[in-house]
mmCIF file of C-alpha atoms in Angstrom:
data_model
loop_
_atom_site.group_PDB
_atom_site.id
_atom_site.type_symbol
_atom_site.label_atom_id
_atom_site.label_comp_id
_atom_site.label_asym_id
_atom_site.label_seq_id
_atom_site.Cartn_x
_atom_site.Cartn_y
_atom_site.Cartn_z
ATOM 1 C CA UNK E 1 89.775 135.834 146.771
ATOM 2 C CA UNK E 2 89.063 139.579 148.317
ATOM 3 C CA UNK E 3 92.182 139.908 150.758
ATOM 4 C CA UNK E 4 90.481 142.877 151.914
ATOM 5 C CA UNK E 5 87.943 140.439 154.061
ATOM 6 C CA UNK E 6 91.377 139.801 155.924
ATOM 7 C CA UNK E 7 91.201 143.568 157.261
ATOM 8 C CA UNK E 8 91.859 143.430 161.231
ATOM 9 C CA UNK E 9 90.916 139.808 161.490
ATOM 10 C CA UNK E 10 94.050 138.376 163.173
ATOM 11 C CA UNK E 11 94.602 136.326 166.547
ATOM 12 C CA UNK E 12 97.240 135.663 169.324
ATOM 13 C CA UNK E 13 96.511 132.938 171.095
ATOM 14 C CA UNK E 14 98.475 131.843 174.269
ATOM 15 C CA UNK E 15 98.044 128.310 174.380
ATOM 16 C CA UNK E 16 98.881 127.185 178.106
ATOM 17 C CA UNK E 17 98.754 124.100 180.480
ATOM 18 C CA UNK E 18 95.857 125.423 182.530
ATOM 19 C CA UNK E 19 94.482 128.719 180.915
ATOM 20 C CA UNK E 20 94.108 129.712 177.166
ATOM 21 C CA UNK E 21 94.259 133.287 176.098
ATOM 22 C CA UNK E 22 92.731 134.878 172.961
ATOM 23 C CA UNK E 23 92.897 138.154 172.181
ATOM 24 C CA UNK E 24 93.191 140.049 168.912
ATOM 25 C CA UNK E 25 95.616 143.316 168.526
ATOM 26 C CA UNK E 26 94.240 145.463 170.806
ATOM 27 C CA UNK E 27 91.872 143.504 173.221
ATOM 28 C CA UNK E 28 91.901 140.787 175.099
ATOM 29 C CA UNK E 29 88.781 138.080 174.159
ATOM 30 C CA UNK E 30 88.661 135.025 175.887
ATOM 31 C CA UNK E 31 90.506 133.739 178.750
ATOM 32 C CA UNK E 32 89.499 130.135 179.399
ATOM 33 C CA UNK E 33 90.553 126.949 181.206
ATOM 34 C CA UNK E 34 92.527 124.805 179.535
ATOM 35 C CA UNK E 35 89.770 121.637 179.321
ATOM 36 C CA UNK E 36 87.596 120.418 177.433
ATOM 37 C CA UNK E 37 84.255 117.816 177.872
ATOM 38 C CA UNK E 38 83.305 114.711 175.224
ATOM 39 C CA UNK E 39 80.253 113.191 175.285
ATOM 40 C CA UNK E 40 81.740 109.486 175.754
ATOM 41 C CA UNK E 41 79.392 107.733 173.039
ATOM 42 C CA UNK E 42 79.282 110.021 170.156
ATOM 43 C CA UNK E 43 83.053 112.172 170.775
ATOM 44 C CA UNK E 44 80.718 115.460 170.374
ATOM 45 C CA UNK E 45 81.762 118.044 172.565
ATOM 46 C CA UNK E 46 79.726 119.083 175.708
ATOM 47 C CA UNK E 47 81.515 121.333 177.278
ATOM 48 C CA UNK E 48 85.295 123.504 177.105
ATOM 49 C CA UNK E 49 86.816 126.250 179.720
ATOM 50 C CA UNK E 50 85.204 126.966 182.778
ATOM 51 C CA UNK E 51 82.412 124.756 182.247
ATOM 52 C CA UNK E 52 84.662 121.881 181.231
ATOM 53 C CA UNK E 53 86.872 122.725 184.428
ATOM 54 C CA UNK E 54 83.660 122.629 187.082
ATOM 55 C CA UNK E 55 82.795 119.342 185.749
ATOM 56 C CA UNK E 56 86.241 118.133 186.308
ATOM 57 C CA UNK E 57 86.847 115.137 188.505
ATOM 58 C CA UNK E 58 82.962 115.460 188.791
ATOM 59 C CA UNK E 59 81.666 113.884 185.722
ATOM 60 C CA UNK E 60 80.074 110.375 185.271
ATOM 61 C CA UNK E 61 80.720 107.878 182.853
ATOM 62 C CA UNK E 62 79.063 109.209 180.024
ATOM 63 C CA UNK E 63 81.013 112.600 180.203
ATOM 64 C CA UNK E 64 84.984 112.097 178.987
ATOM 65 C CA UNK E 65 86.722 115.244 180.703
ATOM 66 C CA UNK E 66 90.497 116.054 178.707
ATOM 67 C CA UNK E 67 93.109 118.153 179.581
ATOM 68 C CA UNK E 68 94.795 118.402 176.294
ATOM 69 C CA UNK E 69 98.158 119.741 177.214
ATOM 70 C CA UNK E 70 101.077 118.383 179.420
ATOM 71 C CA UNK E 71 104.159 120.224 180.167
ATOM 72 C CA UNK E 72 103.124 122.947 178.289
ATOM 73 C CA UNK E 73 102.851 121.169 174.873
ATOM 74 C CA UNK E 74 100.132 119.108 173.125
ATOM 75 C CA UNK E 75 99.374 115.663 174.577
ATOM 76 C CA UNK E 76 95.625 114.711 172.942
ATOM 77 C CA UNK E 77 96.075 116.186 169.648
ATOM 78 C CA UNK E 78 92.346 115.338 168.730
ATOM 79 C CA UNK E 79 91.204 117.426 171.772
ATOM 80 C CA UNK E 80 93.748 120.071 171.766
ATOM 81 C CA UNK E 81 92.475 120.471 168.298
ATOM 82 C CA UNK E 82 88.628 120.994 169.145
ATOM 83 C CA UNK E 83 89.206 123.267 171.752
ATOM 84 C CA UNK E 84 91.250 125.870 170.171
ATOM 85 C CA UNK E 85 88.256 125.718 167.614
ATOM 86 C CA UNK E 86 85.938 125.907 170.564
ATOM 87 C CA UNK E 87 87.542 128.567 171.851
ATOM 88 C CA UNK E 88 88.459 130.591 168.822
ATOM 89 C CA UNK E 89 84.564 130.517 167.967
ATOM 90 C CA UNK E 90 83.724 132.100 171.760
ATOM 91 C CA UNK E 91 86.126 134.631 170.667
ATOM 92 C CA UNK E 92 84.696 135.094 167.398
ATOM 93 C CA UNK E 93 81.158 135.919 168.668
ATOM 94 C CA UNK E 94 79.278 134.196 166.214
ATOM 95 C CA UNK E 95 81.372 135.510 163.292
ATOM 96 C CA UNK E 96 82.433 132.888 160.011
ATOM 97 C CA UNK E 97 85.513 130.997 159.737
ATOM 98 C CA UNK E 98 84.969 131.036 156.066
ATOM 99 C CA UNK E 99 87.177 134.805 155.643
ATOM 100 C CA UNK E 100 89.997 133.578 157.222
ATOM 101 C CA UNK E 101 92.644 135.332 158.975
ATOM 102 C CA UNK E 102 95.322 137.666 158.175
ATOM 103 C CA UNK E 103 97.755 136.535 160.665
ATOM 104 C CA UNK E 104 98.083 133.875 163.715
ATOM 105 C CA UNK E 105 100.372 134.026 166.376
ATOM 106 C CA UNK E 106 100.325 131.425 169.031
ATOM 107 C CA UNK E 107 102.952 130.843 172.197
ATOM 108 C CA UNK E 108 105.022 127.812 172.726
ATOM 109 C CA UNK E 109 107.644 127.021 174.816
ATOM 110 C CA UNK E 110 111.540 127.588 173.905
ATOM 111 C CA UNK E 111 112.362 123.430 174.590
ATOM 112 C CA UNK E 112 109.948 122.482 172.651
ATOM 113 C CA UNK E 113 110.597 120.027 169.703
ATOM 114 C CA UNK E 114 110.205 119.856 166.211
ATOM 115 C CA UNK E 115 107.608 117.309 166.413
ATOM 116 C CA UNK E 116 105.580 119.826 169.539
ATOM 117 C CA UNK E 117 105.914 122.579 167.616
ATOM 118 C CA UNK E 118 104.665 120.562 164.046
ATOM 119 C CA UNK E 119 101.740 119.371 166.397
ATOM 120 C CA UNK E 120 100.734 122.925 167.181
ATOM 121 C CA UNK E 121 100.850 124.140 163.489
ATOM 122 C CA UNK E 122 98.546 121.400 162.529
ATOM 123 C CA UNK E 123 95.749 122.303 165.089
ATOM 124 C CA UNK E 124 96.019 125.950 163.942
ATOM 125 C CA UNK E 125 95.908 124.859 160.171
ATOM 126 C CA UNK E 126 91.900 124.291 160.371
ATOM 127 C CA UNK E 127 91.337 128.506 160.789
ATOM 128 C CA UNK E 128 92.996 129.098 157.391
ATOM 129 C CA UNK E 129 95.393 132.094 158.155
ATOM 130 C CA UNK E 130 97.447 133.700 155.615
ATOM 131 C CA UNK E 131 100.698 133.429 158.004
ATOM 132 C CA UNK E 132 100.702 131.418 161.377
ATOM 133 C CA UNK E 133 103.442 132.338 163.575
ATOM 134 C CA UNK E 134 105.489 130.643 166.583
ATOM 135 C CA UNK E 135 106.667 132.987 169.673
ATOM 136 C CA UNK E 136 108.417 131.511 172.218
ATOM 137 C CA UNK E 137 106.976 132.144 175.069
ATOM 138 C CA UNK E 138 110.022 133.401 177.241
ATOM 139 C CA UNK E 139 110.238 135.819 174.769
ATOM 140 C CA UNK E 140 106.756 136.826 174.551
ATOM 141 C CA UNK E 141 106.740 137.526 177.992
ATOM 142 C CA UNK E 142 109.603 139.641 177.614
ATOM 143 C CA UNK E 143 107.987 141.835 175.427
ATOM 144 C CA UNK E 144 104.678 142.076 177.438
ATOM 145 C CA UNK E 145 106.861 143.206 180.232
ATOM 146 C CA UNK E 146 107.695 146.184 178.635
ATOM 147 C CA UNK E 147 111.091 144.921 177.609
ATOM 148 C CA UNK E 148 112.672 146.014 174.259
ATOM 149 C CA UNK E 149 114.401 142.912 173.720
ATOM 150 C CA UNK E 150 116.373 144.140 170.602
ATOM 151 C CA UNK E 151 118.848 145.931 172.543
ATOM 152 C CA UNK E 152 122.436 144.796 173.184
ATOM 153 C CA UNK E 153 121.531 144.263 176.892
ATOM 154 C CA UNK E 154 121.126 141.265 179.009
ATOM 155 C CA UNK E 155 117.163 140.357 180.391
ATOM 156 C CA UNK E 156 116.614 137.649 182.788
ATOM 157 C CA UNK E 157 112.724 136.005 182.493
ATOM 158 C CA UNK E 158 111.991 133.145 184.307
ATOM 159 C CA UNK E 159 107.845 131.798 183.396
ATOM 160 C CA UNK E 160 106.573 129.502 185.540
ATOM 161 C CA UNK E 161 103.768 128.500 183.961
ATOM 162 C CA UNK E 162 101.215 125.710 184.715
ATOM 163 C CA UNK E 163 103.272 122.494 183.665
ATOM 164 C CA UNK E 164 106.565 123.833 182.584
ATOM 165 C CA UNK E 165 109.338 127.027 184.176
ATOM 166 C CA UNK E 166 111.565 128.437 181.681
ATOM 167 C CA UNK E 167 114.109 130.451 182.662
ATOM 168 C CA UNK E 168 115.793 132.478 179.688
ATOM 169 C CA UNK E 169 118.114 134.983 179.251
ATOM 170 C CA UNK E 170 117.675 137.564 176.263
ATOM 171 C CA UNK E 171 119.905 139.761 173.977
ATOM 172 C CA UNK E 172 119.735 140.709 170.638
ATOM 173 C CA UNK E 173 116.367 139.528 169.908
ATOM 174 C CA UNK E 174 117.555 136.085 171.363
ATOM 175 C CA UNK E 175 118.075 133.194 173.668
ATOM 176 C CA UNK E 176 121.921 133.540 175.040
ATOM 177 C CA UNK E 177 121.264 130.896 177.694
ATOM 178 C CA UNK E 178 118.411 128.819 178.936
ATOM 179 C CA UNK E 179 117.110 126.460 181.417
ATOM 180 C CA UNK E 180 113.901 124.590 181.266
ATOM 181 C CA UNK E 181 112.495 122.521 184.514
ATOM 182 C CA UNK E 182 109.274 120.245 184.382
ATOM 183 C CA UNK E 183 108.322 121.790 187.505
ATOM 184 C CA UNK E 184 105.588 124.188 187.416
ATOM 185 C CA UNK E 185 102.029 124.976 188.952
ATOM 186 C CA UNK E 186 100.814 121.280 188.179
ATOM 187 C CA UNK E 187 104.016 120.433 190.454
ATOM 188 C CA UNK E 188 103.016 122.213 193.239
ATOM 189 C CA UNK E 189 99.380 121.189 192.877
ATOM 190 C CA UNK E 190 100.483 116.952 192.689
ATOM 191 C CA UNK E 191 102.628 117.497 195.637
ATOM 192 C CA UNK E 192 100.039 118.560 198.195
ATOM 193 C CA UNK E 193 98.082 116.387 196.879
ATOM 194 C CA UNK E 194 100.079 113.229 197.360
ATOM 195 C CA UNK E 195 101.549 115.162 201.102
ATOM 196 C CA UNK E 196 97.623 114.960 202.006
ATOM 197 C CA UNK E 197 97.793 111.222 200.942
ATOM 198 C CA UNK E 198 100.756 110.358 202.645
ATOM 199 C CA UNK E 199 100.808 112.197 205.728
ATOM 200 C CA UNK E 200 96.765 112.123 206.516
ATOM 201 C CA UNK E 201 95.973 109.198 204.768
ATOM 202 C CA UNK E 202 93.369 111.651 202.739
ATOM 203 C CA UNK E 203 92.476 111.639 198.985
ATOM 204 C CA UNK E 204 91.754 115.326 197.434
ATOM 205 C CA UNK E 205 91.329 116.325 194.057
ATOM 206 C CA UNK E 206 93.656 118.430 192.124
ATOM 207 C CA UNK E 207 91.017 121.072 191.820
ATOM 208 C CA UNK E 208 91.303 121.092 195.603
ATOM 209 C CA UNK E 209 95.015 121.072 195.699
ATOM 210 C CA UNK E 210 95.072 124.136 193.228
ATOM 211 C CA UNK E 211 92.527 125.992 196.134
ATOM 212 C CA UNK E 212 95.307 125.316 198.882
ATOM 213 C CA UNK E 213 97.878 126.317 196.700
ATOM 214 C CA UNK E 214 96.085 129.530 195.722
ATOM 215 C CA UNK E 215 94.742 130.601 199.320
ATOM 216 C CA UNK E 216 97.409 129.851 201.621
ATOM 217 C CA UNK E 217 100.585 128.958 199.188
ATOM 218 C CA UNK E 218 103.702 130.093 199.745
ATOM 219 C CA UNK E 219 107.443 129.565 199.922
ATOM 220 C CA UNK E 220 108.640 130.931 202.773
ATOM 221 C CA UNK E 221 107.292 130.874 206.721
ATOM 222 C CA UNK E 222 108.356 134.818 207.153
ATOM 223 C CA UNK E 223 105.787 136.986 205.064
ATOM 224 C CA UNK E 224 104.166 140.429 205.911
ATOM 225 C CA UNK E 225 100.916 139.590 205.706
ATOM 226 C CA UNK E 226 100.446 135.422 205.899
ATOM 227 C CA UNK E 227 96.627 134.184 205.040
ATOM 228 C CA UNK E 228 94.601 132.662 207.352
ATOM 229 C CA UNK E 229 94.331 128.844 207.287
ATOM 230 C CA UNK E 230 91.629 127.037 205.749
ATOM 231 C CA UNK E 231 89.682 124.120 205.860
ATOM 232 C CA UNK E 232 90.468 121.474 203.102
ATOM 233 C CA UNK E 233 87.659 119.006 202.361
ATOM 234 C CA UNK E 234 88.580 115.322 201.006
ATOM 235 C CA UNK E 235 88.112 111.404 202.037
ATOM 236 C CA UNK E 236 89.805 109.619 204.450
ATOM 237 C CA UNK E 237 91.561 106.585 202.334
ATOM 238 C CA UNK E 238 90.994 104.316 205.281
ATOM 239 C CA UNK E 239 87.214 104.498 206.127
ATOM 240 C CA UNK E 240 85.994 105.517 202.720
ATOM 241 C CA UNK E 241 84.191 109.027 204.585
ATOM 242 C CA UNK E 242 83.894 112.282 204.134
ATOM 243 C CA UNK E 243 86.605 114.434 206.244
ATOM 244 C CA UNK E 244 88.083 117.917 207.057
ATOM 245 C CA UNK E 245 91.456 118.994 207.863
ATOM 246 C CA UNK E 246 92.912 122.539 208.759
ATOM 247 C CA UNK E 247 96.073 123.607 206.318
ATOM 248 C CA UNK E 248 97.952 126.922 206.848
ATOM 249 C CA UNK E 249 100.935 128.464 205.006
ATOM 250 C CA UNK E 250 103.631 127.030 206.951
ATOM 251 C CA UNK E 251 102.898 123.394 206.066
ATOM 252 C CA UNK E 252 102.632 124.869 202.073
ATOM 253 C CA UNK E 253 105.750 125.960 202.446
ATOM 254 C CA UNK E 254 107.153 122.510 203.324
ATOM 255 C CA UNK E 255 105.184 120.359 201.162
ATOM 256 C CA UNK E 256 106.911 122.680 197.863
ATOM 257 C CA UNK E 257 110.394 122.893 199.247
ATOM 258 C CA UNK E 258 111.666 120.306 197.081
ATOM 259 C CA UNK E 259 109.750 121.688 193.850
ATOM 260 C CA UNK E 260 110.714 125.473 194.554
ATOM 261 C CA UNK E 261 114.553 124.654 195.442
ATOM 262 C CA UNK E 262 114.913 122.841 191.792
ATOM 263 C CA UNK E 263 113.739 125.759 190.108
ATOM 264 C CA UNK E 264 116.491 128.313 192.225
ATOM 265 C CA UNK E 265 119.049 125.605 191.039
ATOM 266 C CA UNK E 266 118.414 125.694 187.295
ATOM 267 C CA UNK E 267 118.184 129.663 188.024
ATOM 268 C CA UNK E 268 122.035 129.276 189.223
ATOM 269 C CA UNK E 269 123.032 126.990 186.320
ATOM 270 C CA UNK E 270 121.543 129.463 183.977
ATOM 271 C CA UNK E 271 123.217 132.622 185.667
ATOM 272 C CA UNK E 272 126.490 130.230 185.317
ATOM 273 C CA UNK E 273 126.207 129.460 181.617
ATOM 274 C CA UNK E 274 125.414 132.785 180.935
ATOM 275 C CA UNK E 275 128.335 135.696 179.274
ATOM 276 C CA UNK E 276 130.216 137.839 181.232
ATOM 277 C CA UNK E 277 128.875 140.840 180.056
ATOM 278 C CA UNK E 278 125.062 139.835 180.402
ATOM 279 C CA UNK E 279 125.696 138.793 183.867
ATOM 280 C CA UNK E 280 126.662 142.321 184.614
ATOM 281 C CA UNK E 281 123.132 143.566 182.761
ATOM 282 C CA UNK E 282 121.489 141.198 185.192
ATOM 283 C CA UNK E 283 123.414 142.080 188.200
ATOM 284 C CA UNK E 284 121.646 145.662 187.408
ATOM 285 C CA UNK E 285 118.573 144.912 185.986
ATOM 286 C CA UNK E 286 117.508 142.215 188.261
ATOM 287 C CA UNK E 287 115.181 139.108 187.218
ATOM 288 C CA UNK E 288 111.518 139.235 185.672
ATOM 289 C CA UNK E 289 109.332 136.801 186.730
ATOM 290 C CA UNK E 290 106.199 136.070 185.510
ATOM 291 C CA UNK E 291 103.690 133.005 184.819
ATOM 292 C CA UNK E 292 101.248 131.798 186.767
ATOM 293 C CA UNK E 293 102.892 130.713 190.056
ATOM 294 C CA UNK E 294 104.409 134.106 190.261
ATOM 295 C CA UNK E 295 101.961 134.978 192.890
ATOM 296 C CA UNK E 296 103.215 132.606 195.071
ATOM 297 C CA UNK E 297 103.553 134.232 198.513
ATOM 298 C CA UNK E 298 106.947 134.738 199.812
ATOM 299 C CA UNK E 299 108.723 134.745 196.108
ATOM 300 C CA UNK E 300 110.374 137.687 195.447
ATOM 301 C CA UNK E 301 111.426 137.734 198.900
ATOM 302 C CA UNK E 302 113.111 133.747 199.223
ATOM 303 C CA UNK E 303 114.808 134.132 195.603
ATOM 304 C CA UNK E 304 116.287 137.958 196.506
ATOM 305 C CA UNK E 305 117.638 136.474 199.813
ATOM 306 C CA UNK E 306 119.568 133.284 197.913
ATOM 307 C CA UNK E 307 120.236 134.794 194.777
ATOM 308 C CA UNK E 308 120.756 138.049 195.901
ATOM 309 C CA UNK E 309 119.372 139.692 192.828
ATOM 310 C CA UNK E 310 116.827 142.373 192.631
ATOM 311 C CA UNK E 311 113.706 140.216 191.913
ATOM 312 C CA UNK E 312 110.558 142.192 190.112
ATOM 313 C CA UNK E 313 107.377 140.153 189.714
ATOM 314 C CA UNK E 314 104.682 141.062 186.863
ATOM 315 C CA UNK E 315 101.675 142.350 188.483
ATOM 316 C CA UNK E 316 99.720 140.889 185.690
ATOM 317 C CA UNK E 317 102.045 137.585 185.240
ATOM 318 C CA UNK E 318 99.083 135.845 183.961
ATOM 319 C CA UNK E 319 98.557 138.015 180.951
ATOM 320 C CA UNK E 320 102.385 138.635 180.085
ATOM 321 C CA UNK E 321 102.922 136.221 177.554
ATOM 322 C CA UNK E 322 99.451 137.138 176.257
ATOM 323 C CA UNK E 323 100.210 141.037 175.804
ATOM 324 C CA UNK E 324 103.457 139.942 174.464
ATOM 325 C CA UNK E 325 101.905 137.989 171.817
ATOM 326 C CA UNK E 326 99.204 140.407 170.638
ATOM 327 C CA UNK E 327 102.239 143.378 170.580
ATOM 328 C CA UNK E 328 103.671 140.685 168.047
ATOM 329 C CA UNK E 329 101.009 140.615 166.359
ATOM 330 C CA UNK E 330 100.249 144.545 165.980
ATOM 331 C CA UNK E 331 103.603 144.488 163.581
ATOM 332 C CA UNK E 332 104.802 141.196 162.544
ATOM 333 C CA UNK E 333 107.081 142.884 160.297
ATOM 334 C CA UNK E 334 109.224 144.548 163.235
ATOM 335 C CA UNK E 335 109.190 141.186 165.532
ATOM 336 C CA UNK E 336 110.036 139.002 162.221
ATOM 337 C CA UNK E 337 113.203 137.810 163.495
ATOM 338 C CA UNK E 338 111.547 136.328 166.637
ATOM 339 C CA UNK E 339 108.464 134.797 164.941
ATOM 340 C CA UNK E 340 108.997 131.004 164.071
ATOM 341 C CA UNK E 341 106.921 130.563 160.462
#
């Protein structure tokens, strides 16, 4: 075979609960929704990303909607499978598999198995790479904050992602000390759903839930500039009809109390299992947090006030672990020791 039709052609893919990232070296290439659509007779695929998500919690009987991953790992292997390929093709504009790849570096959580992280190897076996990689994520974000991770020097990342928060210490190109809660974006997003249920006797979507978390979410009631309430649509589990009801920030703030308070405790338990010495980098440097959810109104502020560490949030925490990946993947050679074969 002519290795030399492996020139350029290699991927980073950040595989998450909600979104999926593609991007080659230099440029990012498709940035997706994490869902795909089955046609419910014949399994052939009628939709994946953003088309798949607007037909979520929409679709009739005929259309089988999937949401592949769960706490940040593969759940449907079948689907997860056929909408990486999906998505690799949208990245690939049209362009053969048949050539193959030089290298393939995808993103998977640190507290992940051996069985997870067999399950994502196999569903990146069908693009035929020379090398396919593992980066943990924590780590990939790391480097896509700018961090040099090599150096002798404590660096505090905490992800929270769509169905997982990691919250990782680095040194040395490694892990010295690491939490992992199941509470992440999908969290938030079942709790005001099932607060709607309970207190208002009102059924919304999850799609909906995401909207209130993303217009007027936040974790504390004293913020600079708080958004104006909206107007959540659902159906009133007692009469079966259509109904409105007004939400503003300060009942967001209570419904994720419980949900954001778990993640500053296994921030403490971390920050207490960690060296000394790196506790004294951290005490200097602060903690990075990126992810998803990092936007969350109120944030920096609530974890600065009961930590009482600097707190810096990514201003492009969605595309962290996604630059982190594709630097990885502009010199495998130099991140070796962090790439999982």
């Amino acid at each position: 075979m002519n290795f030399n039709l492996f020139k350029n052609k290699s991927l980073a893919i950040d595989l998450g609960n909600n979104n999926t990232l593609v991007s080659d070296k230099d440029n990012l290439l498709v940035s997706q929704p994490s869902y795909i659509v089955f046609d419910a007779h014949n399994n052939a695929v009628k939709a994946v990303g953003d088309k798949a998500y607007s037909m979520f919690e929409k679709n009739h009987e005929e259309l089988r909607p999937i949401k592949p991953l769960k706490g940040g790992v593969i759940a449907d292997y079948d689907s997860a499978s056929r909408m990486i390929h999906e998505l690799i093709k949208q990245a690939n504009r049209g362009t053969s598999f048949l050539s193959g790849y030089e290298n393939i570096i995808s993103g998977i959580p640190y507290s992940t198995t051996e069985v997870e992280r067999r399950a994502l190897r196999d569903a990146l076996g069908q693009f035929n790479a020379r090398h396919t990689y593992l980066l943990y994520e924590p780590l990939a974000a790391a480097l896509g904050l700018g961090l040099d991770i090599r150096e002798p020097e404590g660096k505090m990342v905490i992800d929270i992602g769509g169905g997982i928060t990691e919250i990782v210490i680095i040194s040395l190109s490694g892990i010295a000390a690491f939490q992992s809660v199941k509470i992440a974006g999908d969290t938030f997003d079942e709790a005001i759903q099932d607060h709607f249920r309970r207190t208002y006797n009102m059924a919304i979507g999850l799609k909906t839930a995401e909207q209130v978390k993303i217009k007027v979410g936040a974790v504390q009631n004293d913020l600079k500039e708080a958004p104006a309430p909206m107007m959540v649509r659902g159906k009133d589990l007692m009469e079966g009809i259509p109904v409105v009801r007004r939400v503003d920030h300060a009942e967001v703030v209570y419904i994720l109390e419980k949900s954001v308070a778990a993640i500053e405790h296994a921030i403490i338990q971390t920050l207490e299992t960690c060296p000394p010495e790196l506790a004294a980098d951290i005490y200097v440097n602060g903690i990075n947090i990126t992810g998803g959810n990092a936007y969350l109104r109120g944030l920096k502020e609530r974890f600065e006030s009961r930590i009482k560490l600097p707190v810096h949030i990514d201003p492009q925490a969605l595309l962290s672990v996604s630059k982190g990946i594709a630097k990885a993947l502009q010199d495998p050679k130099k991140y070796q020791s962090v790439l999982v074969a």
